[in-house]
Amino acid sequence: MSQYDVDLFVIGAGSGGVRAARIASGYGARVAVAEEYRIGGTCVIRGCVPKKLLVYASRFPDGFEDSAGFGWSFPAEPTFSWAALIAAKDKEIARLSGLYEQNLAKAGVAIHRQRAVVAGPNAVRLADGTEITAERILVAAGGGPTVGDFPGAELAISSNEAFDLAELPEKIVIAGGGYIAIEFAGVFAGLGSQVTLVHRGEKLLRGFDEDLRDEVKAGLEKRGVIVRLNERIASIAAGEGGSKRVSLASGETLDADQAMLAIGRAPHVGGLGLEAAGVRLNEKGAVEVDAFSQTSAPSIYAVGDVTDRMNLTPVAIREGHAFADTVYGGRPTTVDLSNVPTAVFATPELGTVGLTEAEAREKGEVDIYKTRFRSMKATLSGRDEKVLMKLVVDAATTKVLGVHIVGEDAAEMIQVAGIAVKMGATKADFDATVALHPSAAEELVTLRQKWTG
Ligand code: FAD
């Protein structure tokens, strides 16, 4: 009989924590998990899932518009209810959270619905004062939005609140140039808000392929988003009736119903007791781990956003699973974070896998294959928008190093293209694949000419 109350105590029932708890329990470990907010974590409650539901909602106006070219007309203007959307979203999120909870319970994991902190290398303390000893602790506490450091920053909302606004803002100012800022800009603009996106950088979406960055900005602007680059919010003051006066560094003032900050996210490490237990944090304040997610305190592990490796749900899930396989399944497993496909659910959408053109050029000679074309749907709808597809190919080996797409269903396409890139497919493998006609994706296998600029 173990000297500890449990074999594994997991802090945080989000993507990484839930997966680790269930798999470890399946291997026979006695597992407990603590969750201070809602089971499911960021992705389910206020991240990927509600975000994508809102993205779907925001795209219907494009569909209504496009349908005219295909013979549709509406007897009246379609109307939209924010309240109905949020209620439907809440119902779905509650269902998913319930499923996560059921699955944990079915796996025999004990659930503590309160905050837990590390009380030592082998102990956690719950908010109600209970101390639980554990042979190992897994920190899966995720991260949260960075707050602004300018006057009135507390008047701004973050993505957390954006999912639950009582009303759709008529005007909103969003600060940030990353995927969360862009996705919300697209959502609010699609639903009819007047959106100003303020970003301190020269371009949106740092780290993405340059062509994609330009294309996404153009797409936002086509949908009415005012994009202000090289600009930042200097202060926010309360206006009349709950409105906000947003002053920009350039001196301009914008009046809006809401101001939203999506300027970054930081690991949830505050007050967790990590350093006292011997857990080292890195220079960015994230939990430092080795390839097996073990921290500098050998009995304490960490997975997901709290480690700031690649802050995506499928990555957190894999890290949680690999931890359980390694420690309880007798199968040491690391997670390969190369060629992870990702998307930005802007409208039009961005999908990307592998190296950007700039990254690939740093490593050696590359050939670029690129096309911008009008989709078949756009011929009748008349929508003035192109699809962009780009292959980054190693000139020496002809291996496809990166695939980048902006256009409808780019995320769906890139998930599948990602398999080929992961397998090390060459340009000749792409060419040998017969096109599926008529589709947009067929362009990926019919790119004949090298791009010469
Ligand atoms: P989380 O899911 O954040 O879970 C951590 C949990 O720990 C939380 O429930 C928290 O309440 C709990 N917790 C924290 N501290 C304690 C404590 N001391 N005691 C008890 N409980 C505690 N990723 C994608 O892959 N695709 C997307 O499209 C996508 N969209 C996103 C959109 C938004 C707006 C946001 C914010 C994120 C998005 N992400 C997306 C990122 C994704 O949500 C995260 O990468 C993922 O949730 C990380 O999982 P995790 O297990 O590390 O942490």
XYZ file of N, CA, C and O in Angstrom, residues 3 115 146 155-156 175 183 195 252 254 264 391-392 412:
56
model
N 2.268 4.985 0.485
C 2.240 5.902 1.636
C 1.477 7.185 1.314
O 1.267 8.018 2.182
N -9.883 25.118 -6.174
C -8.493 25.409 -6.509
C -7.568 24.500 -5.695
O -7.859 24.169 -4.546
N -3.167 38.046 -20.972
C -2.303 39.066 -20.385
C -3.119 40.344 -20.224
O -3.865 40.718 -21.126
N -10.824 48.449 -17.844
C -12.132 48.656 -18.478
C -12.311 47.782 -19.719
O -13.409 47.687 -20.266
N -11.208 47.185 -20.148
C -11.271 46.342 -21.356
C -11.656 44.915 -20.978
O -11.375 44.456 -19.880
N -7.453 45.091 -29.420
C -5.994 45.270 -29.487
C -5.345 43.902 -29.600
O -5.692 42.980 -28.854
N -9.348 36.422 -34.949
C -10.583 35.625 -35.009
C -11.763 36.404 -34.430
O -12.862 36.392 -34.991
N -15.686 47.126 -36.318
C -14.495 46.672 -35.594
C -13.253 47.462 -36.018
O -12.988 47.619 -37.210
N -5.193 59.818 -31.494
C -6.591 59.697 -31.922
C -7.446 59.074 -30.810
O -6.945 58.279 -30.015
N -11.020 56.849 -30.081
C -12.098 56.060 -30.676
C -13.143 55.803 -29.609
O -12.815 55.380 -28.503
N -1.897 38.766 -25.752
C -1.003 37.670 -25.361
C -1.617 36.861 -24.230
O -2.647 37.240 -23.665
N 3.194 26.124 -51.726
C 4.040 25.015 -51.273
C 5.471 25.524 -51.167
O 5.973 26.165 -52.089
N 6.107 25.224 -50.049
C 7.522 25.545 -49.869
C 8.273 24.222 -50.001
O 8.034 23.285 -49.225
N -9.620 22.512 -42.848
C -9.928 21.111 -43.194
C -8.860 20.567 -44.144
O -8.397 19.439 -44.015
